[in-house]
Amino acid sequence: MIITIDGPAAAGKGTLAATLAEKYRLAYFDTGMVYRAVGLEMVLQELDVHDQDSAARIASEMTFVKMMELSRHPDFRTDIGGQAASIVSAHPAVRSALLKMQQDFSHNPTFADGTPANGAVYDGRDTGTVVCPDADIKFFITAGPEVRAKRRYDEFVQKGVAADFEKVLADMIARDKRDSERATAPLKPADDAVILDTSALTADQVAEQTVAYIEAHRH
Ligand code: DC
């Protein structure tokens, strides 16, 4: 079974993906990681993230192993990594260079220790529209920008990272705008995706509603 979960930053995709992965024994692919890896690698090499040619070169050299290594860098999950990812992900040449790596995962999904999984759950922006258009189940998870900024802000506070709510909100709005207005694979629900607004829902309620849908629609 292949499940895709798309939506804007901090809508609850990762939490839901982890819950569904555990319940159905699916391997989890957080596709934002591939763009964060390319963005951060460019920042570390002091390259201009707006330059499509160098971004495409870094993307074409990116491997799963290198991505996992970069994911341990302190800036991978901060706004530095997020904004760099959002900028490089708007380059069509970067998206096409990273597509096969994401699609290959669905052909033979395995857990980190190499054991085979029952399928895969993807999270990202275009996993239901471009990466896995034939997925069995597609969700589009969204929430208002203030709610998402508050969730992100709380995560920073919990990790002991200094954060300013207004800045988190402004960054979130800027990233939403860039992700949804880009020409290639913009953030939008697939025609056959179930759209869920999580603004007033707890993570448990989101899990309950999506599991009920999967149970009713899985083959
Ligand atoms: O989900 P995230 O915050 O880790 O994603 C970081 C950036 O990567 C996001 O702002 C846009 C880009 N992205 C994308 O364009 N397509 C995806 N499938 C996943 C992420």
Short mmCIF file of C-alpha atoms and ligand atoms in Angstrom, two decimals:
data_model
loop_
_atom_site.label_atom_id
_atom_site.label_comp_id
_atom_site.label_asym_id
_atom_site.label_seq_id
_atom_site.Cartn_x
_atom_site.Cartn_y
_atom_site.Cartn_z
CA MET A 1 0.00 0.00 0.00
CA ILE A 2 1.31 3.45 -0.94
CA ILE A 3 -0.07 6.46 0.97
CA THR A 4 0.80 10.07 0.16
CA ILE A 5 0.38 13.01 2.54
CA ASP A 6 0.90 16.46 1.06
CA GLY A 7 0.34 19.91 2.50
CA PRO A 8 2.04 23.08 3.72
CA ALA A 9 4.75 23.26 6.40
CA ALA A 10 3.76 22.26 9.96
CA ALA A 11 0.28 21.04 8.98
CA GLY A 12 0.88 17.74 10.82
CA LYS A 13 2.08 15.61 7.90
CA GLY A 14 5.09 14.15 9.67
CA THR A 15 3.16 13.19 12.81
CA LEU A 16 0.42 11.56 10.75
CA ALA A 17 2.92 9.78 8.49
CA ALA A 18 4.73 8.30 11.50
CA THR A 19 1.43 7.08 13.00
CA LEU A 20 0.27 5.47 9.75
CA ALA A 21 3.72 3.97 9.10
CA GLU A 22 3.65 2.26 12.48
CA LYS A 23 0.04 1.06 12.24
CA TYR A 24 0.38 -0.45 8.75
CA ARG A 25 4.10 -1.35 8.86
CA LEU A 26 4.95 1.07 6.07
CA ALA A 27 8.36 2.60 5.36
CA TYR A 28 8.31 6.39 5.74
CA PHE A 29 9.82 8.77 3.16
CA ASP A 30 9.88 12.43 4.25
CA THR A 31 10.51 13.95 0.80
CA GLY A 32 11.24 17.42 2.22
CA MET A 33 14.55 15.87 3.28
CA VAL A 34 15.82 15.63 -0.29
CA TYR A 35 15.27 19.36 -0.85
CA ARG A 36 16.63 20.24 2.59
CA ALA A 37 19.75 18.17 1.79
CA VAL A 38 20.36 20.01 -1.50
CA GLY A 39 19.61 23.42 0.05
CA LEU A 40 21.85 22.86 3.06
CA GLU A 41 24.69 21.41 0.97
CA MET A 42 24.61 24.59 -1.13
CA VAL A 43 24.64 26.80 1.98
CA LEU A 44 27.59 24.81 3.38
CA GLN A 45 29.48 25.10 0.07
CA GLU A 46 28.62 28.83 -0.01
CA LEU A 47 26.81 28.47 -3.35
CA ASP A 48 23.91 30.71 -4.41
CA VAL A 49 20.66 28.78 -3.85
CA HIS A 50 19.00 30.91 -6.55
CA ASP A 51 21.43 29.62 -9.19
CA GLN A 52 19.57 26.78 -10.95
CA ASP A 53 22.66 25.29 -12.64
CA SER A 54 24.68 24.80 -9.47
CA ALA A 55 21.56 23.63 -7.59
CA ALA A 56 20.90 21.06 -10.32
CA ARG A 57 24.51 19.86 -10.11
CA ILE A 58 24.26 19.39 -6.33
CA ALA A 59 20.89 17.63 -6.78
CA SER A 60 22.26 15.26 -9.41
CA GLU A 61 25.11 14.29 -7.03
CA MET A 62 22.76 13.76 -4.06
CA THR A 63 22.47 10.20 -2.70
CA PHE A 64 20.34 8.68 0.05
CA VAL A 65 23.45 8.19 2.21
CA LYS A 66 24.59 11.80 1.75
CA MET A 67 21.06 13.02 2.57
CA MET A 68 21.05 11.03 5.83
CA GLU A 69 24.46 12.44 6.71
CA LEU A 70 23.28 16.04 6.09
CA SER A 71 20.13 15.38 8.13
CA ARG A 72 22.33 15.26 11.25
CA HIS A 73 23.56 18.84 10.69
CA PRO A 74 22.14 21.32 13.27
CA ASP A 75 20.70 23.59 10.53
CA PHE A 76 18.93 20.80 8.63
CA ARG A 77 15.60 21.37 10.42
CA THR A 78 15.93 25.08 11.18
CA ASP A 79 14.55 27.85 9.02
CA ILE A 80 17.96 28.11 7.30
CA GLY A 81 17.47 24.58 5.92
CA GLY A 82 13.75 25.17 5.27
CA GLN A 83 14.12 28.38 3.28
CA ALA A 84 17.10 27.02 1.30
CA ALA A 85 15.02 23.89 0.53
CA SER A 86 12.05 25.96 -0.55
CA ILE A 87 14.23 28.06 -2.92
CA VAL A 88 16.10 25.15 -4.53
CA SER A 89 12.86 23.15 -4.84
CA ALA A 90 11.42 25.79 -7.18
CA HIS A 91 14.10 24.99 -9.82
CA PRO A 92 12.59 22.49 -12.32
CA ALA A 93 16.02 20.93 -12.97
CA VAL A 94 16.40 20.20 -9.25
CA ARG A 95 12.97 18.57 -9.06
CA SER A 96 13.63 16.33 -12.04
CA ALA A 97 17.07 15.32 -10.73
CA LEU A 98 15.50 14.21 -7.42
CA LEU A 99 12.38 12.52 -8.80
CA LYS A 100 13.77 9.05 -9.55
CA MET A 101 15.33 8.68 -6.09
CA GLN A 102 11.92 9.38 -4.54
CA GLN A 103 10.00 7.11 -6.91
CA ASP A 104 12.46 4.21 -6.58
CA PHE A 105 11.69 4.01 -2.88
CA SER A 106 8.09 2.97 -3.62
CA HIS A 107 9.22 0.01 -5.76
CA ASN A 108 10.97 -1.77 -2.92
CA PRO A 109 10.14 -0.04 0.39
CA THR A 110 12.32 -1.13 3.29
CA PHE A 111 12.84 0.01 6.88
CA ALA A 112 16.14 1.59 7.98
CA ASP A 113 17.49 -1.85 8.95
CA GLY A 114 16.78 -3.22 5.45
CA THR A 115 13.74 -5.36 6.34
CA PRO A 116 10.91 -5.17 3.79
CA ALA A 117 7.86 -3.05 4.60
CA ASN A 118 4.20 -3.51 3.59
CA GLY A 119 4.44 -0.40 1.44
CA ALA A 120 5.37 3.23 1.91
CA VAL A 121 3.98 6.46 3.28
CA TYR A 122 5.30 9.64 1.67
CA ASP A 123 5.05 13.17 2.95
CA GLY A 124 5.79 16.33 1.00
CA ARG A 125 4.23 18.82 -1.38
CA ASP A 126 3.85 16.87 -4.63
CA THR A 127 3.91 13.22 -3.59
CA GLY A 128 0.28 12.59 -4.62
CA THR A 129 0.50 14.67 -7.80
CA VAL A 130 3.99 13.93 -9.21
CA VAL A 131 6.03 11.40 -7.20
CA CYS A 132 3.34 8.72 -6.74
CA PRO A 133 0.35 9.67 -8.91
CA ASP A 134 -0.92 6.06 -8.64
CA ALA A 135 -0.83 5.92 -4.82
CA ASP A 136 -3.61 3.88 -3.21
CA ILE A 137 -4.57 6.58 -0.72
CA LYS A 138 -3.86 10.33 -0.90
CA PHE A 139 -4.31 12.91 1.83
CA PHE A 140 -3.86 16.68 1.68
CA ILE A 141 -3.41 17.99 5.21
CA THR A 142 -3.70 21.69 5.85
CA ALA A 143 -4.26 24.23 8.68
CA GLY A 144 -4.33 28.03 9.00
CA PRO A 145 -0.93 29.82 8.95
CA GLU A 146 -1.23 31.04 12.58
CA VAL A 147 -1.98 27.53 13.84
CA ARG A 148 0.96 26.09 11.89
CA ALA A 149 3.31 28.87 13.02
CA LYS A 150 2.28 28.25 16.65
CA ARG A 151 3.01 24.51 16.26
CA ARG A 152 6.43 25.24 14.75
CA TYR A 153 7.16 27.85 17.44
CA ASP A 154 6.23 25.36 20.20
CA GLU A 155 8.56 22.76 18.63
CA PHE A 156 11.45 25.27 18.74
CA VAL A 157 10.69 26.16 22.38
CA GLN A 158 10.49 22.47 23.30
CA LYS A 159 13.91 21.86 21.72
CA GLY A 160 15.33 24.87 23.58
CA VAL A 161 15.89 26.79 20.31
CA ALA A 162 15.40 30.59 20.62
CA ALA A 163 12.45 31.66 18.44
CA ASP A 164 10.27 34.72 17.81
CA PHE A 165 6.63 33.90 16.97
CA GLU A 166 6.19 36.82 14.51
CA LYS A 167 9.30 35.75 12.63
CA VAL A 168 8.20 32.10 12.54
CA LEU A 169 4.82 33.23 11.15
CA ALA A 170 6.39 35.55 8.53
CA ASP A 171 8.79 32.78 7.41
CA MET A 172 5.90 30.31 7.20
CA ILE A 173 3.83 32.67 5.02
CA ALA A 174 6.84 33.37 2.76
CA ARG A 175 7.50 29.63 2.34
CA ASP A 176 3.80 28.85 1.65
CA LYS A 177 3.75 31.54 -1.02
CA ARG A 178 6.90 30.27 -2.72
CA ASP A 179 5.83 26.61 -2.55
CA SER A 180 2.35 27.26 -3.97
CA GLU A 181 3.22 29.83 -6.63
CA ARG A 182 6.16 28.05 -8.29
CA ALA A 183 5.55 26.90 -11.86
CA THR A 184 6.73 23.29 -11.45
CA ALA A 185 4.84 20.92 -9.13
CA PRO A 186 3.29 23.65 -6.97
CA LEU A 187 1.72 22.77 -3.63
CA LYS A 188 -1.82 21.70 -4.46
CA PRO A 189 -4.05 18.72 -3.67
CA ALA A 190 -4.22 15.87 -6.19
CA ASP A 191 -7.68 15.60 -7.78
CA ASP A 192 -8.24 12.35 -5.91
CA ALA A 193 -6.83 13.49 -2.54
CA VAL A 194 -8.88 13.68 0.65
CA ILE A 195 -8.49 17.21 2.05
CA LEU A 196 -8.36 17.56 5.82
CA ASP A 197 -8.08 20.88 7.71
CA THR A 198 -6.35 20.08 11.02
CA SER A 199 -6.66 23.62 12.53
CA ALA A 200 -9.15 22.49 15.18
CA LEU A 201 -8.11 18.82 15.42
CA THR A 202 -5.68 17.03 17.73
CA ALA A 203 -3.10 14.66 16.25
CA ASP A 204 -5.18 11.74 17.59
CA GLN A 205 -8.31 13.01 15.84
CA VAL A 206 -6.41 13.39 12.55
CA ALA A 207 -5.12 9.82 12.94
CA GLU A 208 -8.63 8.49 13.72
CA GLN A 209 -10.21 10.18 10.69
CA THR A 210 -7.50 9.09 8.26
CA VAL A 211 -7.44 5.50 9.55
CA ALA A 212 -11.25 5.33 9.15
CA TYR A 213 -10.83 6.49 5.55
CA ILE A 214 -8.04 3.98 4.83
CA GLU A 215 -10.07 1.11 6.29
CA ALA A 216 -13.03 2.03 4.09
CA HIS A 217 -10.99 2.48 0.90
CA ARG A 218 -7.98 0.14 0.93
CA HIS A 219 -8.14 -2.70 -1.57
O1 DC B 1 8.40 19.48 4.39
P1 DC B 1 9.64 20.35 4.59
O2 DC B 1 9.37 21.58 5.41
O3 DC B 1 10.80 19.58 5.10
O4 DC B 1 10.03 20.84 3.10
C1 DC B 1 11.06 21.76 2.86
C2 DC B 1 10.86 22.42 1.50
O5 DC B 1 11.05 21.46 0.48
C3 DC B 1 9.45 22.99 1.27
O6 DC B 1 9.37 24.35 1.64
C4 DC B 1 9.23 22.80 -0.20
C5 DC B 1 10.13 21.67 -0.58
N1 DC B 1 9.42 20.42 -0.88
C6 DC B 1 8.92 20.26 -2.14
O7 DC B 1 9.00 21.18 -2.95
N2 DC B 1 8.34 19.09 -2.51
C7 DC B 1 8.21 18.08 -1.63
N3 DC B 1 7.62 16.95 -2.00
C8 DC B 1 8.68 18.25 -0.30
C9 DC B 1 9.28 19.44 0.05
#
